[in-house]
Coordinates of C-alpha atoms and ligand atoms in Angstrom, one line a residue:
X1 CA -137.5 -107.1 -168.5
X2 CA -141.3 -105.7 -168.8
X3 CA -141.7 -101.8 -168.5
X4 CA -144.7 -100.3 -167.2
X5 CA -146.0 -97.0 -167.7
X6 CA -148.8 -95.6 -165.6
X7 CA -150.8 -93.1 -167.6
X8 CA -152.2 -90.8 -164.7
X9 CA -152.5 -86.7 -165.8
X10 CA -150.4 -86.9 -168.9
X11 CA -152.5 -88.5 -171.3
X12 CA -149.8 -88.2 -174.2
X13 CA -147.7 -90.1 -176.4
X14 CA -145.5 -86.8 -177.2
X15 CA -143.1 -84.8 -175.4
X16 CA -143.9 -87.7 -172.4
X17 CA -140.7 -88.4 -170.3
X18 CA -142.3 -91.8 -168.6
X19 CA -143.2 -93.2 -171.7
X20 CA -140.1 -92.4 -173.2
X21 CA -137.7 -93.5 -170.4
X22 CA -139.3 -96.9 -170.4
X23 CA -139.3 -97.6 -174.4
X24 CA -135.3 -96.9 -173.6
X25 CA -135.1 -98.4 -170.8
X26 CA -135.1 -101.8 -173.0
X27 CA -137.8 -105.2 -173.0
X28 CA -141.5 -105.0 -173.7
X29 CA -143.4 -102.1 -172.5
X30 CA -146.8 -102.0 -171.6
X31 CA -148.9 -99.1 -169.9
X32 CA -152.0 -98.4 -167.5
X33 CA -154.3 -96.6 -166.5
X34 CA -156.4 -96.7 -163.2
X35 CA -159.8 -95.9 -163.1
X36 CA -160.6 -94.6 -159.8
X37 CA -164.2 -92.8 -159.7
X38 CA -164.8 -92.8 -156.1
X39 CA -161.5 -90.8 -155.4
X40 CA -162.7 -88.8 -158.5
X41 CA -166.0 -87.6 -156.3
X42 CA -164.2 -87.2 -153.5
X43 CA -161.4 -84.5 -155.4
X44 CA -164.8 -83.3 -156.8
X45 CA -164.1 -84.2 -160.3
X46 CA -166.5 -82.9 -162.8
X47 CA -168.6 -85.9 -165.3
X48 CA -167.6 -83.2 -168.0
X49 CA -163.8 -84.1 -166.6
X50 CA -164.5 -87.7 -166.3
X51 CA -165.9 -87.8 -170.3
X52 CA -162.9 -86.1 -171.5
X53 CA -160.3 -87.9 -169.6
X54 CA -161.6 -91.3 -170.5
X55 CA -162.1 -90.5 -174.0
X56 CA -158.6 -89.8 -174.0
X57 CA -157.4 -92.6 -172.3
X58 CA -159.4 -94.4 -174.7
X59 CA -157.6 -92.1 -177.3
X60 CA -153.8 -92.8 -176.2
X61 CA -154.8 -96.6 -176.0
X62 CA -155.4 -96.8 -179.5
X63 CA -152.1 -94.5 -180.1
X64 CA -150.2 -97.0 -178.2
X65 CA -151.5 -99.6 -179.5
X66 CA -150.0 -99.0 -183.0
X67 CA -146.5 -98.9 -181.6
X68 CA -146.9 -102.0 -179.6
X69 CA -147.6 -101.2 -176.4
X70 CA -151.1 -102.5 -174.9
X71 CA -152.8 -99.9 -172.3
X72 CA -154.8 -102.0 -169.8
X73 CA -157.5 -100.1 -167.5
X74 CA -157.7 -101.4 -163.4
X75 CA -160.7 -100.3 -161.6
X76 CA -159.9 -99.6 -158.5
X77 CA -162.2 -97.1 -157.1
X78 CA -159.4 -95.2 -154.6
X79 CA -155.8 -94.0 -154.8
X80 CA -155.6 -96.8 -151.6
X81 CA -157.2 -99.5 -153.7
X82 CA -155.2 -98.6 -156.6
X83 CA -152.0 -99.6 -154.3
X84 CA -152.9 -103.0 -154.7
X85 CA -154.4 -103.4 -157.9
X86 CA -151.4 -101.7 -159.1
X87 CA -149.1 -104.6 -157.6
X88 CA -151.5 -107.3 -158.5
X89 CA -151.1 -106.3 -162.0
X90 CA -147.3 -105.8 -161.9
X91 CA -146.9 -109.4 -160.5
X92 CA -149.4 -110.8 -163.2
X93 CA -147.7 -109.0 -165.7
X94 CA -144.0 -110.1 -164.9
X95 CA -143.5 -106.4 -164.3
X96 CA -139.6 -105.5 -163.5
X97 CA -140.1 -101.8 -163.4
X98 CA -142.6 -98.8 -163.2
X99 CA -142.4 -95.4 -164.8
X100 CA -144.8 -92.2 -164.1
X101 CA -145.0 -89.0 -164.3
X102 CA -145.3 -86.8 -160.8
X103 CA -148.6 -84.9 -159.6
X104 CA -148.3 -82.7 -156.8
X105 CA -151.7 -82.9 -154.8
X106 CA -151.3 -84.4 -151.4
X107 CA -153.1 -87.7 -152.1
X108 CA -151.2 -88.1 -155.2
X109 CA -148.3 -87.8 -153.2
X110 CA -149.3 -90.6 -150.5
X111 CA -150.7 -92.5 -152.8
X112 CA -147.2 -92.9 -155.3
X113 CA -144.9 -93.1 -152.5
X114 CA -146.9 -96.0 -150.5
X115 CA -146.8 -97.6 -154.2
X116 CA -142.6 -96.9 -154.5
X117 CA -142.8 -99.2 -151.1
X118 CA -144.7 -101.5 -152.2
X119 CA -143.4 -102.0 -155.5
X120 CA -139.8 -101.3 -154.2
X121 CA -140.3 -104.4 -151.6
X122 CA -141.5 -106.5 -154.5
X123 CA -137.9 -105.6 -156.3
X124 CA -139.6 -103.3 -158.6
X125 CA -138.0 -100.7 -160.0
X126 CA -139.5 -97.3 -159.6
X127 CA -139.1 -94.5 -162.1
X128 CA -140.5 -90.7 -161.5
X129 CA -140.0 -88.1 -163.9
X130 CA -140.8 -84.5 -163.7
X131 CA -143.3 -83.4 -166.1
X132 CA -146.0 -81.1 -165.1
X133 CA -144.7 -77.5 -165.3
X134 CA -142.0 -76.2 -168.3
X135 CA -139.3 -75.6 -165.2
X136 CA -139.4 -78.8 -162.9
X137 CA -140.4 -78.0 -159.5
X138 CA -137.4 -77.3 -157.7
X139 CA -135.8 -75.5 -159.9
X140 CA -137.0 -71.7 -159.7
X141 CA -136.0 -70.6 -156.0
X142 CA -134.9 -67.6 -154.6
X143 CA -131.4 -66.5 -154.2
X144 CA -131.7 -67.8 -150.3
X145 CA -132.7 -71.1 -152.0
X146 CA -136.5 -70.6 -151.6
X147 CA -139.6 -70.8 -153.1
X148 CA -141.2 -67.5 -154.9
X149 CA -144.6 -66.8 -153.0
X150 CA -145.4 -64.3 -155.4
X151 CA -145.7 -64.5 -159.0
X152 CA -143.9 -61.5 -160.9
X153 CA -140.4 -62.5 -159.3
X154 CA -141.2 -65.9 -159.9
X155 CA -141.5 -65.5 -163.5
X156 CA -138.7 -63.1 -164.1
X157 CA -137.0 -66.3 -162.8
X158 CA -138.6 -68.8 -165.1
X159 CA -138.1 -66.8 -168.1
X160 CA -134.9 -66.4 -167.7
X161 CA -134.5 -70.6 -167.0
X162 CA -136.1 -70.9 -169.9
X163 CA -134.0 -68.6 -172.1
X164 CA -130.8 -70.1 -170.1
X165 CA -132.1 -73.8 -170.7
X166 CA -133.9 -73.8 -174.3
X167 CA -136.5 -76.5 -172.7
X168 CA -137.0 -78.8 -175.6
X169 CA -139.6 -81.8 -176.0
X170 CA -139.5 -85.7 -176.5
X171 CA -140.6 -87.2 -179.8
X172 CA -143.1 -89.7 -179.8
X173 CA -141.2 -92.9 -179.4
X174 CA -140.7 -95.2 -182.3
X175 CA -142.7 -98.9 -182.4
X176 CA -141.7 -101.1 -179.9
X177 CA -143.5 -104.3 -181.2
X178 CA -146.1 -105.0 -183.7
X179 CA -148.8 -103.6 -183.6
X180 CA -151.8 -104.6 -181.0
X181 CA -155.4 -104.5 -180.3
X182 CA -156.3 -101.3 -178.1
X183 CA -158.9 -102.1 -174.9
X184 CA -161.4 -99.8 -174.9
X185 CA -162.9 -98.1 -171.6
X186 CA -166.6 -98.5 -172.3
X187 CA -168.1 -97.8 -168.8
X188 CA -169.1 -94.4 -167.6
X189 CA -168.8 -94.6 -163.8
X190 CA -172.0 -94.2 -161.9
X191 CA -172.2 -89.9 -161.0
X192 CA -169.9 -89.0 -164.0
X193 CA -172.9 -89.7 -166.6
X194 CA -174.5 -86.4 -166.9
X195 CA -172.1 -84.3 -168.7
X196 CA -172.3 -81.2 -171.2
X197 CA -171.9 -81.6 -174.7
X198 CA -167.5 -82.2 -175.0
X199 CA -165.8 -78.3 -175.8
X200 CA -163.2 -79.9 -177.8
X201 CA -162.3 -82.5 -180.1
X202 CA -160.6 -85.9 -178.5
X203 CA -157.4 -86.9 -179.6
X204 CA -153.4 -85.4 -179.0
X205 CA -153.7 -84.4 -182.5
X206 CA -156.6 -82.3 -182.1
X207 CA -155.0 -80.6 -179.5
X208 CA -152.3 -79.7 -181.4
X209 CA -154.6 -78.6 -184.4
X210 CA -156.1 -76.4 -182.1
X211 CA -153.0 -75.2 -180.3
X212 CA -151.5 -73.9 -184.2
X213 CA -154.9 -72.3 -185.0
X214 CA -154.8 -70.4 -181.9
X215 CA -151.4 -69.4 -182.5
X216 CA -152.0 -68.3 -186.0
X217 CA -155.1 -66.9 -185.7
X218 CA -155.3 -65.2 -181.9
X219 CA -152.3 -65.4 -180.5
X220 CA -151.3 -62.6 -181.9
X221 CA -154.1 -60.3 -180.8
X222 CA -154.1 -62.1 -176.6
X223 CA -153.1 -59.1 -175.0
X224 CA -155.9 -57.1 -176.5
X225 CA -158.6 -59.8 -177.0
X226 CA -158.2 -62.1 -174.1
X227 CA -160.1 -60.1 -171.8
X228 CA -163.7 -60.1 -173.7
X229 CA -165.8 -63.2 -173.1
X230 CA -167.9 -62.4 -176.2
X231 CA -164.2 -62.5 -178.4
X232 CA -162.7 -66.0 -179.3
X233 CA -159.4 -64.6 -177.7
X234 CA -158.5 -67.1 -175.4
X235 CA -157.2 -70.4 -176.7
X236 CA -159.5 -72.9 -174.7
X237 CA -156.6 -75.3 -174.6
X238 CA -157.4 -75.9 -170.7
X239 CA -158.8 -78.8 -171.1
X240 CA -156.1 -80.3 -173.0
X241 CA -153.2 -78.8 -170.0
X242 CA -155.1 -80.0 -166.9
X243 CA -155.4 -83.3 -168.3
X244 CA -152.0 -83.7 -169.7
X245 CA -153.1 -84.0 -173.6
X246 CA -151.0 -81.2 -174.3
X247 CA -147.5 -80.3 -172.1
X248 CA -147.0 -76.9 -171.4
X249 CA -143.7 -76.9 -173.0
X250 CA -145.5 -78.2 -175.9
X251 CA -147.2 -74.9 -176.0
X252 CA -144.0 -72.7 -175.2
X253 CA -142.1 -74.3 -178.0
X254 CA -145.2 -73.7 -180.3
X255 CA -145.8 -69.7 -179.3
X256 CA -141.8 -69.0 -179.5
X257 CA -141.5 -71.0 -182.9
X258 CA -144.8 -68.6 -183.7
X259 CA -143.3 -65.4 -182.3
X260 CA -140.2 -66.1 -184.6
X261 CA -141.8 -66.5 -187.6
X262 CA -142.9 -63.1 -187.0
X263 CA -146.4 -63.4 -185.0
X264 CA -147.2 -60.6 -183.2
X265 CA -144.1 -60.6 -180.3
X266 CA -146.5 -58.4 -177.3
X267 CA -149.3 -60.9 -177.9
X268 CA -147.9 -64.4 -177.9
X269 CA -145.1 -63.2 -175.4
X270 CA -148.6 -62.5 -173.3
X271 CA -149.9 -65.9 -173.7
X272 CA -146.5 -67.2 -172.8
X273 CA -146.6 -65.6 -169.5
X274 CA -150.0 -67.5 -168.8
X275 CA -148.3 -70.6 -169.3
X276 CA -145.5 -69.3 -166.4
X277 CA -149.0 -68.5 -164.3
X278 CA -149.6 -72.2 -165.0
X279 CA -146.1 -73.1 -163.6
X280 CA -146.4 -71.2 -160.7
X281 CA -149.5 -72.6 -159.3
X282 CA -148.2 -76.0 -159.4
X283 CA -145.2 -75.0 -157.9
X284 CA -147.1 -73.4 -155.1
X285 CA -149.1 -76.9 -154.8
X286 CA -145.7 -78.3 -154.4
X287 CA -143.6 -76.1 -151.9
X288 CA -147.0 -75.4 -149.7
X289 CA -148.9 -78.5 -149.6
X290 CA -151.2 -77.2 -147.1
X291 CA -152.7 -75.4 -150.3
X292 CA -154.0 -78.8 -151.2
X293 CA -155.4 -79.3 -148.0
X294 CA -158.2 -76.8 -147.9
X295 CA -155.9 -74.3 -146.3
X296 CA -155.7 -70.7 -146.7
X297 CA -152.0 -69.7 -147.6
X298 CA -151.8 -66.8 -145.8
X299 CA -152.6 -68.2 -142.0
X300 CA -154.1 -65.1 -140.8
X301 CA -156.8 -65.2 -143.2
X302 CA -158.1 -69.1 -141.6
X303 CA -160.2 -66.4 -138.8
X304 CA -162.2 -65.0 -141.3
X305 CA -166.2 -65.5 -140.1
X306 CA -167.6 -66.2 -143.5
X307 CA -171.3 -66.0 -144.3
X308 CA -173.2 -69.4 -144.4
X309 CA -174.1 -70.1 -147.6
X310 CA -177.8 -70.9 -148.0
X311 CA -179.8 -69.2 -150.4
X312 CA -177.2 -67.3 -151.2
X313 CA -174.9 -69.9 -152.2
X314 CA -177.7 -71.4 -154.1
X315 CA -178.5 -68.3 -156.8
X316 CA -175.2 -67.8 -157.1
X317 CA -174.4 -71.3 -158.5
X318 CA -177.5 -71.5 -160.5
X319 CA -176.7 -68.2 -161.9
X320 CA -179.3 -65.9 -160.7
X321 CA -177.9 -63.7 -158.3
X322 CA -179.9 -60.7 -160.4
X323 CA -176.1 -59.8 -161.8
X324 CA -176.1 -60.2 -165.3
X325 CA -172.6 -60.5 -165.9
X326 CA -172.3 -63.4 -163.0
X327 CA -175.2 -65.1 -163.7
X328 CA -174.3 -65.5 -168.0
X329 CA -170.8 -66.5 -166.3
X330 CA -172.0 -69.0 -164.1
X331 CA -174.6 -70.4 -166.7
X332 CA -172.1 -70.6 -168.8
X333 CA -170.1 -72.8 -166.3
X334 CA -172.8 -74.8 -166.0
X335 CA -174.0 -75.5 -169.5
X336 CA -170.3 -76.2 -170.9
X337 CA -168.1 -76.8 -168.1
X338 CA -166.2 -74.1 -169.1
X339 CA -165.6 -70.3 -167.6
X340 CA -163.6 -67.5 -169.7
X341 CA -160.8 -66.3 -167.2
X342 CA -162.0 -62.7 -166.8
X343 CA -165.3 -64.2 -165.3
X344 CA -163.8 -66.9 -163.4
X345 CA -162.2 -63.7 -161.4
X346 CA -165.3 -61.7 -161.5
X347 CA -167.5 -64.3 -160.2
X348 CA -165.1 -66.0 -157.4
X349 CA -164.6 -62.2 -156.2
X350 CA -168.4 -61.5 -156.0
X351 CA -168.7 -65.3 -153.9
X352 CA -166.2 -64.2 -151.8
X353 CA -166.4 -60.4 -151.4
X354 CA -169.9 -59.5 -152.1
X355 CA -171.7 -62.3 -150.7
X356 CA -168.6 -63.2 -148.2
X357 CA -168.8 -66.8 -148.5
X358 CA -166.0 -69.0 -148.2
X359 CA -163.4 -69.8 -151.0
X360 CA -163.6 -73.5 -150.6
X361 CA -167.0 -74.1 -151.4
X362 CA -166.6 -71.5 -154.6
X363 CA -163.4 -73.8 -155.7
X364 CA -165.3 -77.0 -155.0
X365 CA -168.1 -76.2 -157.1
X366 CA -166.0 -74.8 -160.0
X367 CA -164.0 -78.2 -159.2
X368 CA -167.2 -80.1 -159.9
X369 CA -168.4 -78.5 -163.0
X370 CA -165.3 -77.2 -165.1
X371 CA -163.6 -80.0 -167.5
X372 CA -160.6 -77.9 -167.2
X373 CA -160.8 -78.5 -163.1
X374 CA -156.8 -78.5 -161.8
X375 CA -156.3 -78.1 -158.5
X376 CA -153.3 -76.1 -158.7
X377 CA -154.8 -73.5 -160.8
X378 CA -158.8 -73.7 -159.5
X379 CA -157.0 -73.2 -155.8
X380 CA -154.4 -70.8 -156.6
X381 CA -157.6 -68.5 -158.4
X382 CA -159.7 -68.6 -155.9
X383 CA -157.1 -67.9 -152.8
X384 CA -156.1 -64.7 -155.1
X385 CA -159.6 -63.8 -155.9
X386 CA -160.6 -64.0 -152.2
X387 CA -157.4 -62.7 -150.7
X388 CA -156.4 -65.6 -148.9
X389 CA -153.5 -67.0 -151.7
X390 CA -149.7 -66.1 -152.6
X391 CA -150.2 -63.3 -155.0
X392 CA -153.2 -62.0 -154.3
X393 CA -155.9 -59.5 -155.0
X394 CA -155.0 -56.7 -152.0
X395 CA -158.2 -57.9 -150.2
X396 CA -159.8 -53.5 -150.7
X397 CA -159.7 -54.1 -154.5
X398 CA -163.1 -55.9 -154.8
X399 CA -163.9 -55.8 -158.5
X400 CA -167.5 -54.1 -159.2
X401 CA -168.8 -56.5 -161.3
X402 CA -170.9 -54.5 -163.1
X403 CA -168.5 -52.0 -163.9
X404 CA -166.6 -54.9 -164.8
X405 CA -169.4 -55.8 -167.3
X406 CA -170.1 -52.4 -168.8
X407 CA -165.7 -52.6 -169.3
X408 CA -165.2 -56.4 -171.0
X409 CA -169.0 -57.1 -172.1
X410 CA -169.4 -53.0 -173.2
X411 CA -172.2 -54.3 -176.0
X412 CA -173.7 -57.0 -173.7
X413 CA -173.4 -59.6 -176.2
X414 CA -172.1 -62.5 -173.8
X415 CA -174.7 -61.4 -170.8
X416 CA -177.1 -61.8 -174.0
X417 CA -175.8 -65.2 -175.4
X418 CA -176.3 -66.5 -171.5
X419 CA -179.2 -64.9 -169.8
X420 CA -182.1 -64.4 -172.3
X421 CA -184.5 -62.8 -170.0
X422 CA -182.5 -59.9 -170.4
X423 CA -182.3 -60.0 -174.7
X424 CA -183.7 -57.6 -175.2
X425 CA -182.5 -54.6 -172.7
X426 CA -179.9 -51.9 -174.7
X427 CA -176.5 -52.0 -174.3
X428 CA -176.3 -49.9 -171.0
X429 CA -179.2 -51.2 -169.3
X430 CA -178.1 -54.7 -169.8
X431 CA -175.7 -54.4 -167.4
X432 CA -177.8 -53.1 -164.4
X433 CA -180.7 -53.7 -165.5
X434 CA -182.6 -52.1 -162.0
X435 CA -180.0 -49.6 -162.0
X436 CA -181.3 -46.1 -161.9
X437 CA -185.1 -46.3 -161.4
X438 CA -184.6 -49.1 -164.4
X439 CA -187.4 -52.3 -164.6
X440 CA -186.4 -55.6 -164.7
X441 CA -187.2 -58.0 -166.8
X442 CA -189.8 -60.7 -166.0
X443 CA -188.4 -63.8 -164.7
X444 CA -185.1 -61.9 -164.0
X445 CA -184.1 -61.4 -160.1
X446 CA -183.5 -58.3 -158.0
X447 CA -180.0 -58.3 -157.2
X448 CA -179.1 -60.9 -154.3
X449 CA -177.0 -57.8 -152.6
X450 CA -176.1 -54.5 -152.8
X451 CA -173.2 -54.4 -154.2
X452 CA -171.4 -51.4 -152.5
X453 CA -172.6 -52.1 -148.8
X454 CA -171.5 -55.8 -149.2
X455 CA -167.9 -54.3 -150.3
X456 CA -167.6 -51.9 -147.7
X457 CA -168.6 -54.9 -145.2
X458 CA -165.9 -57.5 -146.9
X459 CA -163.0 -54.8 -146.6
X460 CA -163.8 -54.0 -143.2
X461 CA -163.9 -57.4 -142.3
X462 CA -160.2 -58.1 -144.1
X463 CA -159.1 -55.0 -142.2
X464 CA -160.4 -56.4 -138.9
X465 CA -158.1 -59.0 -139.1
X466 CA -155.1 -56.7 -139.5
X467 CA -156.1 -54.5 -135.9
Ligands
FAD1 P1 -155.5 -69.1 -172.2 O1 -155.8 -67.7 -171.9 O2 -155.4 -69.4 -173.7 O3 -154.2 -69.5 -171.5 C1 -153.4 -70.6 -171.9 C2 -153.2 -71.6 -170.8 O4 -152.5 -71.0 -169.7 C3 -154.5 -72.1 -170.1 O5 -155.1 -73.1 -170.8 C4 -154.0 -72.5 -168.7 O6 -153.4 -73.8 -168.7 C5 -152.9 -71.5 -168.4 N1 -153.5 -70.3 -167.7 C6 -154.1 -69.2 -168.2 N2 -154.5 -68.4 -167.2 C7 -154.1 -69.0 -166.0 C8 -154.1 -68.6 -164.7 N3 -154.7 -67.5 -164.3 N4 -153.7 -69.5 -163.8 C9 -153.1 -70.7 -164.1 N5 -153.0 -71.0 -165.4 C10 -153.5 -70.2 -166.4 N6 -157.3 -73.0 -164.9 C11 -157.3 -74.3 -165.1 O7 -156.7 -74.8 -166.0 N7 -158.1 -75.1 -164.3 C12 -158.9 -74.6 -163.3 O8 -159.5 -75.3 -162.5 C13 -158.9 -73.2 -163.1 N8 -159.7 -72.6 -162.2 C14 -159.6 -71.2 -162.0 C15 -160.4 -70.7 -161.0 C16 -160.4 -69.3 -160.8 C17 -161.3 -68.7 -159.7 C18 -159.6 -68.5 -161.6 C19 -159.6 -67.0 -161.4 C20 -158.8 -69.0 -162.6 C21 -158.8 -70.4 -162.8 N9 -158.1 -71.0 -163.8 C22 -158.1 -72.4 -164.0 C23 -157.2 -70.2 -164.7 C24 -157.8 -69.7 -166.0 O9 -159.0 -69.1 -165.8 C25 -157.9 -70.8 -167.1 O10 -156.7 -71.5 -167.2 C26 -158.3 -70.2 -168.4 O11 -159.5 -69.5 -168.4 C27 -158.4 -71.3 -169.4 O12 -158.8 -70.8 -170.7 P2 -157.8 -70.9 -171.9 O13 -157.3 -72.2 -172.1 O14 -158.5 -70.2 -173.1 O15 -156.6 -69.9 -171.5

């Protein structure tokens, strides 16, 4: 008997129930993982994304490799290539069964059950573990038996699942052989090459370093810091989630273990509830797969006549739009491949609201530049910033982003770190910095659009659709 695992978004050797259900499962175990850049560009797939996942998988190779268990990489440009490379390799393998983990995208979907028939006609076994959320999708319904569609229910739900089930995690499984040689992935794909400087350290270890010093440091103070782009609050573990490094009931365990140690409760009982957020998204992506689809999930909202993008579209990805707090944001985006949360809302609001320009494009460029990109979570932000998702932002509360500057960025420090044409404006005028018969700064643009027309216009749009 030969086990296979296939490595896809779980990049992990801990708390992994694939990887653990095959070294159980008895014979050798081996693992995989596909390397498919064209599907990659066509799910928009960031080269900051691309670095960090195949450092990784080069990472957990080298992990496995220690207990015995060889990681090959198959290129197979496609999820429909990958079908048959995947059986090619079983058969030249001696493969007698497959283990993975489930995603919940719609070609990740098509793509692993065409690979169950396959496989299943070549009398392979096929193995499919929930893994992605801390309650298995499925599990939190309604008492009619349905999904949530909104998320406060939903997590009153999943807290108490988790306090009725005490989620626990797998240990990293003990040596199955001796000791191998790990392949390395050497090859950037072509398109993927250009990337930022990595945001974090490789390695599951490094994760979980950063994971403790967030919890003993900031956890504590989340509910107050995590709002402030200037503040380390947040833990910047995304990375690490969307690609499986870390499990989000890796991180539950962590926080409760940290909350009864005596961190601060309100804080880390905060951060817990982002990891619910987490949850629901993907359970959204599962029950609605339309969401996955480029669908609005409330129908009604598919007849809204957005703007065409043009120039537009153009300032506001480049960051200069002539609003500070959007344009630091979304040069921040592009210099790191990473957004702080407060601004990923403030700037999909102004794309959408302000500037009335469709959601999609706003998640697809995100998609393409963030390492953190997950479609679950990139989708379900931007359908609630624009009004168009499950829980959303009541389409009439269009943040003002520069009030929402003057509230999270009140001494201007991020809009300096970011946008340097504007140093050296004071504290208030930073924010608006042609606000009240102010100058601005050479080499600094005039607001793209005034801000309270474009509002008024957005609403009465949303509201149109209502009469
Ligand atoms: P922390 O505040 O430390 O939170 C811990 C973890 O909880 C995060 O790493 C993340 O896994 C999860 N989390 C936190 N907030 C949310 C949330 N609102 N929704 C879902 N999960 C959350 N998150 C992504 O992981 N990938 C994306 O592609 C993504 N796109 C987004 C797009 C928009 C328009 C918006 C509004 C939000 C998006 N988010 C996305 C959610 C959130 O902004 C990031 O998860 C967060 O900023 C990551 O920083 P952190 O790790 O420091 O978070």
């Amino acid at each position: 008997m030969t086990q296979l695992v296939w490595f896809r978004n779980d990049l992990r050797l801990a708390d992994n129930p694939a990887l653990t259900a095959a070294c159980k499962a008895g014979g050798a175990v081996k693992a995989c993982f596909i390397v498919t850049p064209h599907q990659w560009q066509e799910h928009d797939w960031s080269p900051a994304r691309v670095h960090f996942v195949i450092a990784h998988a080069n990472a957990l190779a080298t992990e496995l490799a220690k207990l015995g268990i060889p990681l090959t990489f198959i290129d197979a440009h496609t999820f429909s290539d990958s079908i048959d490379s995947l059986a090619d390799h079983c058969r030249d393998n001696g493969i007698t069964a497959l283990h993975f983990n489930e995603e919940y995208g719609i070609n990740e979907r098509h793509r692993d059950k065409a690979i169950r028939e396959r496989l299943t006609a070549n009398d392979i076994k096929v193995n499919k573990y929930r893994d992605q959320t801390v309650a298995p999708v499925g599990d939190i319904l309604t008492q009619q038996q349905e999904p949530y569609s909104v998320f406060t229910p939903f997590s009153r739900r999943w807290h108490s699942w988790v306090e009725e089930t005490q989620p626990s995690v797998f240990p990293i499984p003990e040596p199955q052989d001796k000791a191998v040689k790990p392949e390395q992935y050497h090859t950037l794909p072509e398109g993927f090459t250009d990337a930022p400087p990595a945001l974090v350290e490789t390695g599951e270890n490094a994760a979980h370093d950063q994971l403790d010093a967030f919890l003993g440091e900031h956890g504590g103070h989340y509910k107050e810091q995590r709002d402030f782009p200037a503040l380390d609050g947040t833990s910047q573990l995304s990375p690490y989630l969307a690609n499986g490094v870390l499990s989000g009931r890796q991180c539950l365990i962590a926080a409760r273990q940290a909350q009864g140690g005596g961190g601060n409760q309100e804080g880390l009982s905060t951060w817990v509830n982002e990891i619910a957020w987490r949850d629901f998204y993907i359970h959204i992506l599962y029950h609605y797969p339309r969401v996955s689809m480029h669908r609005a999930f409330k129908p009604e909202t598919e007849h809204l006549d957005w703007n065409s993008p043009g120039d537009h579209f153009q300032a506001w990805k480049t960051g200069h739009a002539g609003i500070p707090i959007v344009d630091a944001a979304m040069r921040q985006l592009n210099q790191t491949g990473w957004m702080h949360n407060r601004l990923r809302m403030v700037t999909a609001m102004f794309l959408t609201k302000n500037l009335f320009i469709d959601w999609r494009l706003g998640e697809a460029y995100f998609m393409s530049r963030l390492v953190d990109g997950f479609l679950a979570s990139n989708n379900g932000g931007w359908q609630w910033s624009a009004s168009t998702g499950t829980d959303s932002a009541p389409y009439f509360r269009v943040f003002n982003p520069v009030t929402q500057s003057e509230r999270f960025d009140p001494k201007g420090e991020f809009i300096r770190e970011w946008v340097p044409e504007l140093r050296k404006l004071d504290n208030k005028r930073i924010h608006d910095p042609g606000g009240k018969g102010g100058v601005i700064p050479k080499g600094y643009p005039r607001p793209i659009v005034d801000l309270k027309e474009s509002r008024k216009e957005a609403i009465a749009k949303f509201q149109a659709l209502k009469d």
